[in-house]
């Protein structure tokens, strides 16, 4: 099982000239290894570019992603790791959205690796989460 971060999907959907090829190759590799998962947090992050949910589903359908329900264990883990991040910043506002913490926690509690290009949050607050990144899979 591979959990797919939003940035990889955006690379493909927006035909990013720098990252589309890498993201497509990694998606293909991951699909060969098993199921590709996303959750409602990824749907929320992608929604900015689509007028309706049906349009978004149509856009991502060719990627053969499975929508995995977000569960209480993942939400709890996300909250605790987000609190750690806030505490490191002196209790102030975290500079990254809570969404990344939900994605990381969901992948972790599902026992999946995470396919992502944005490693900062995941390496720091999810050191126990296996990552597939440009640094590990070029």
PDB file of C-alpha atoms in Angstrom:
ATOM      1  CA  UNK A   1       0.000   0.000   0.000  1.00  0.00           C
ATOM      2  CA  UNK A   2       1.244   3.435  -0.931  1.00  0.00           C
ATOM      3  CA  UNK A   3      -0.395   6.628   0.290  1.00  0.00           C
ATOM      4  CA  UNK A   4      -0.141   9.434  -2.272  1.00  0.00           C
ATOM      5  CA  UNK A   5       0.448  13.023  -1.142  1.00  0.00           C
ATOM      6  CA  UNK A   6      -1.451  15.839  -2.826  1.00  0.00           C
ATOM      7  CA  UNK A   7       1.622  17.388  -4.458  1.00  0.00           C
ATOM      8  CA  UNK A   8       2.265  14.268  -6.542  1.00  0.00           C
ATOM      9  CA  UNK A   9      -1.292  14.315  -7.880  1.00  0.00           C
ATOM     10  CA  UNK A  10      -1.063  18.039  -8.646  1.00  0.00           C
ATOM     11  CA  UNK A  11       2.161  17.403 -10.597  1.00  0.00           C
ATOM     12  CA  UNK A  12       0.250  15.071 -12.892  1.00  0.00           C
ATOM     13  CA  UNK A  13      -3.036  16.975 -13.139  1.00  0.00           C
ATOM     14  CA  UNK A  14      -1.355  20.317 -13.806  1.00  0.00           C
ATOM     15  CA  UNK A  15       1.262  18.847 -16.142  1.00  0.00           C
ATOM     16  CA  UNK A  16       4.106  20.286 -14.068  1.00  0.00           C
ATOM     17  CA  UNK A  17       7.120  20.580 -16.413  1.00  0.00           C
ATOM     18  CA  UNK A  18       9.630  19.779 -13.662  1.00  0.00           C
ATOM     19  CA  UNK A  19       7.838  17.022 -11.746  1.00  0.00           C
ATOM     20  CA  UNK A  20       5.171  15.355 -13.914  1.00  0.00           C
ATOM     21  CA  UNK A  21       7.483  12.646 -15.273  1.00  0.00           C
ATOM     22  CA  UNK A  22       8.894  11.784 -11.853  1.00  0.00           C
ATOM     23  CA  UNK A  23       5.441  11.685 -10.282  1.00  0.00           C
ATOM     24  CA  UNK A  24       3.974   9.518 -13.069  1.00  0.00           C
ATOM     25  CA  UNK A  25       6.890   7.086 -12.851  1.00  0.00           C
ATOM     26  CA  UNK A  26       6.567   6.793  -9.072  1.00  0.00           C
ATOM     27  CA  UNK A  27       2.793   6.313  -9.333  1.00  0.00           C
ATOM     28  CA  UNK A  28       3.381   3.510 -11.849  1.00  0.00           C
ATOM     29  CA  UNK A  29       5.995   1.883  -9.623  1.00  0.00           C
ATOM     30  CA  UNK A  30       3.738   2.206  -6.584  1.00  0.00           C
ATOM     31  CA  UNK A  31       0.722   0.799  -8.431  1.00  0.00           C
ATOM     32  CA  UNK A  32       2.797  -2.250  -9.360  1.00  0.00           C
ATOM     33  CA  UNK A  33       3.500  -2.756  -5.643  1.00  0.00           C
ATOM     34  CA  UNK A  34      -0.129  -2.498  -4.572  1.00  0.00           C
ATOM     35  CA  UNK A  35      -2.995  -0.147  -3.912  1.00  0.00           C
ATOM     36  CA  UNK A  36      -2.639   3.661  -4.163  1.00  0.00           C
ATOM     37  CA  UNK A  37      -4.470   5.420  -1.335  1.00  0.00           C
ATOM     38  CA  UNK A  38      -5.704   8.948  -0.738  1.00  0.00           C
ATOM     39  CA  UNK A  39      -8.123  10.350   1.818  1.00  0.00           C
ATOM     40  CA  UNK A  40     -10.602  13.173   2.199  1.00  0.00           C
ATOM     41  CA  UNK A  41      -7.795  15.553   3.176  1.00  0.00           C
ATOM     42  CA  UNK A  42      -6.224  15.076  -0.258  1.00  0.00           C
ATOM     43  CA  UNK A  43      -9.660  15.610  -1.831  1.00  0.00           C
ATOM     44  CA  UNK A  44      -9.989  18.865   0.149  1.00  0.00           C
ATOM     45  CA  UNK A  45      -6.582  20.077  -1.007  1.00  0.00           C
ATOM     46  CA  UNK A  46      -7.341  19.228  -4.645  1.00  0.00           C
ATOM     47  CA  UNK A  47     -10.807  20.819  -4.545  1.00  0.00           C
ATOM     48  CA  UNK A  48      -9.446  24.317  -5.142  1.00  0.00           C
ATOM     49  CA  UNK A  49      -9.061  23.556  -8.849  1.00  0.00           C
ATOM     50  CA  UNK A  50     -12.465  21.951  -9.545  1.00  0.00           C
ATOM     51  CA  UNK A  51     -15.971  23.424  -9.528  1.00  0.00           C
ATOM     52  CA  UNK A  52     -17.637  20.186  -8.402  1.00  0.00           C
ATOM     53  CA  UNK A  53     -16.738  16.954  -6.670  1.00  0.00           C
ATOM     54  CA  UNK A  54     -17.804  15.092  -9.804  1.00  0.00           C
ATOM     55  CA  UNK A  55     -15.279  17.087 -11.859  1.00  0.00           C
ATOM     56  CA  UNK A  56     -12.531  16.287  -9.352  1.00  0.00           C
ATOM     57  CA  UNK A  57     -13.397  12.587  -9.359  1.00  0.00           C
ATOM     58  CA  UNK A  58     -13.299  12.639 -13.159  1.00  0.00           C
ATOM     59  CA  UNK A  59      -9.854  14.228 -13.155  1.00  0.00           C
ATOM     60  CA  UNK A  60      -8.309  11.736 -10.732  1.00  0.00           C
ATOM     61  CA  UNK A  61     -10.091   8.608 -12.034  1.00  0.00           C
ATOM     62  CA  UNK A  62      -7.286   7.707 -14.503  1.00  0.00           C
ATOM     63  CA  UNK A  63      -4.821   7.618 -11.589  1.00  0.00           C
ATOM     64  CA  UNK A  64      -6.680   4.652 -10.068  1.00  0.00           C
ATOM     65  CA  UNK A  65      -6.555   5.962  -6.517  1.00  0.00           C
ATOM     66  CA  UNK A  66      -8.522   4.368  -3.688  1.00  0.00           C
ATOM     67  CA  UNK A  67     -10.225   6.680  -1.223  1.00  0.00           C
ATOM     68  CA  UNK A  68      -9.367   5.419   2.257  1.00  0.00           C
ATOM     69  CA  UNK A  69     -11.617   6.548   5.115  1.00  0.00           C
ATOM     70  CA  UNK A  70      -9.897   8.662   7.733  1.00  0.00           C
ATOM     71  CA  UNK A  71     -10.229   6.894  11.082  1.00  0.00           C
ATOM     72  CA  UNK A  72     -10.022   7.964  14.718  1.00  0.00           C
ATOM     73  CA  UNK A  73      -6.539   6.497  15.208  1.00  0.00           C
ATOM     74  CA  UNK A  74      -5.145   8.576  12.332  1.00  0.00           C
ATOM     75  CA  UNK A  75      -6.920  11.724  13.539  1.00  0.00           C
ATOM     76  CA  UNK A  76      -5.594  11.215  17.065  1.00  0.00           C
ATOM     77  CA  UNK A  77      -2.046  10.662  15.796  1.00  0.00           C
ATOM     78  CA  UNK A  78      -2.284  13.752  13.568  1.00  0.00           C
ATOM     79  CA  UNK A  79      -3.420  15.882  16.488  1.00  0.00           C
ATOM     80  CA  UNK A  80      -0.583  14.766  18.733  1.00  0.00           C
ATOM     81  CA  UNK A  81       2.119  15.270  16.134  1.00  0.00           C
ATOM     82  CA  UNK A  82       0.660  18.675  15.269  1.00  0.00           C
ATOM     83  CA  UNK A  83       0.829  19.621  18.974  1.00  0.00           C
ATOM     84  CA  UNK A  84       4.502  18.673  18.960  1.00  0.00           C
ATOM     85  CA  UNK A  85       5.070  20.982  15.993  1.00  0.00           C
ATOM     86  CA  UNK A  86       3.248  23.849  17.710  1.00  0.00           C
ATOM     87  CA  UNK A  87       5.210  23.329  20.919  1.00  0.00           C
ATOM     88  CA  UNK A  88       8.474  23.559  18.980  1.00  0.00           C
ATOM     89  CA  UNK A  89       7.335  26.959  17.746  1.00  0.00           C
ATOM     90  CA  UNK A  90       6.606  28.205  21.241  1.00  0.00           C
ATOM     91  CA  UNK A  91       2.909  27.364  21.155  1.00  0.00           C
ATOM     92  CA  UNK A  92       2.180  29.848  18.396  1.00  0.00           C
ATOM     93  CA  UNK A  93       0.554  29.196  15.097  1.00  0.00           C
ATOM     94  CA  UNK A  94       2.078  26.365  13.135  1.00  0.00           C
ATOM     95  CA  UNK A  95       3.315  27.514   9.751  1.00  0.00           C
ATOM     96  CA  UNK A  96       2.178  24.366   7.949  1.00  0.00           C
ATOM     97  CA  UNK A  97      -1.428  23.312   7.692  1.00  0.00           C
ATOM     98  CA  UNK A  98      -2.797  20.530   9.815  1.00  0.00           C
ATOM     99  CA  UNK A  99      -3.598  18.738   6.539  1.00  0.00           C
ATOM    100  CA  UNK A 100      -0.030  17.436   6.202  1.00  0.00           C
ATOM    101  CA  UNK A 101      -0.280  15.951   9.686  1.00  0.00           C
ATOM    102  CA  UNK A 102      -3.514  14.139   8.778  1.00  0.00           C
ATOM    103  CA  UNK A 103      -1.930  12.755   5.607  1.00  0.00           C
ATOM    104  CA  UNK A 104       1.190  11.589   7.443  1.00  0.00           C
ATOM    105  CA  UNK A 105      -0.761  10.056  10.312  1.00  0.00           C
ATOM    106  CA  UNK A 106      -3.184   8.325   7.963  1.00  0.00           C
ATOM    107  CA  UNK A 107      -0.337   6.753   5.981  1.00  0.00           C
ATOM    108  CA  UNK A 108       1.443   5.744   9.197  1.00  0.00           C
ATOM    109  CA  UNK A 109      -1.577   4.162  10.866  1.00  0.00           C
ATOM    110  CA  UNK A 110      -2.473   2.350   7.628  1.00  0.00           C
ATOM    111  CA  UNK A 111       0.990   0.819   7.531  1.00  0.00           C
ATOM    112  CA  UNK A 112       1.646   2.460   4.163  1.00  0.00           C
ATOM    113  CA  UNK A 113       4.590   4.299   2.693  1.00  0.00           C
ATOM    114  CA  UNK A 114       4.011   7.897   1.599  1.00  0.00           C
ATOM    115  CA  UNK A 115       4.763   9.067  -1.934  1.00  0.00           C
ATOM    116  CA  UNK A 116       5.594  12.783  -1.662  1.00  0.00           C
ATOM    117  CA  UNK A 117       7.912  15.529  -2.857  1.00  0.00           C
ATOM    118  CA  UNK A 118       7.471  17.659   0.268  1.00  0.00           C
ATOM    119  CA  UNK A 119       9.465  15.913   2.965  1.00  0.00           C
ATOM    120  CA  UNK A 120       9.990  18.623   5.599  1.00  0.00           C
ATOM    121  CA  UNK A 121       7.017  17.882   7.836  1.00  0.00           C
ATOM    122  CA  UNK A 122       7.140  14.148   7.300  1.00  0.00           C
ATOM    123  CA  UNK A 123      10.839  13.710   8.029  1.00  0.00           C
ATOM    124  CA  UNK A 124      10.663  15.866  11.142  1.00  0.00           C
ATOM    125  CA  UNK A 125       7.388  14.747  12.703  1.00  0.00           C
ATOM    126  CA  UNK A 126       6.942  11.278  11.145  1.00  0.00           C
ATOM    127  CA  UNK A 127      10.454   9.796  11.224  1.00  0.00           C
ATOM    128  CA  UNK A 128       8.872   6.348  11.477  1.00  0.00           C
ATOM    129  CA  UNK A 129       6.949   6.771   8.198  1.00  0.00           C
ATOM    130  CA  UNK A 130       8.604   5.230   5.103  1.00  0.00           C
ATOM    131  CA  UNK A 131       8.858   7.877   2.382  1.00  0.00           C
ATOM    132  CA  UNK A 132       9.144   7.652  -1.389  1.00  0.00           C
ATOM    133  CA  UNK A 133      10.741  10.942  -2.457  1.00  0.00           C
ATOM    134  CA  UNK A 134      12.971  12.392  -5.159  1.00  0.00           C
ATOM    135  CA  UNK A 135      15.902  11.814  -2.800  1.00  0.00           C
ATOM    136  CA  UNK A 136      15.092   8.134  -2.290  1.00  0.00           C
ATOM    137  CA  UNK A 137      13.669   7.243  -5.716  1.00  0.00           C
ATOM    138  CA  UNK A 138      15.055   9.217  -8.638  1.00  0.00           C
TER     139      UNK A 138
END
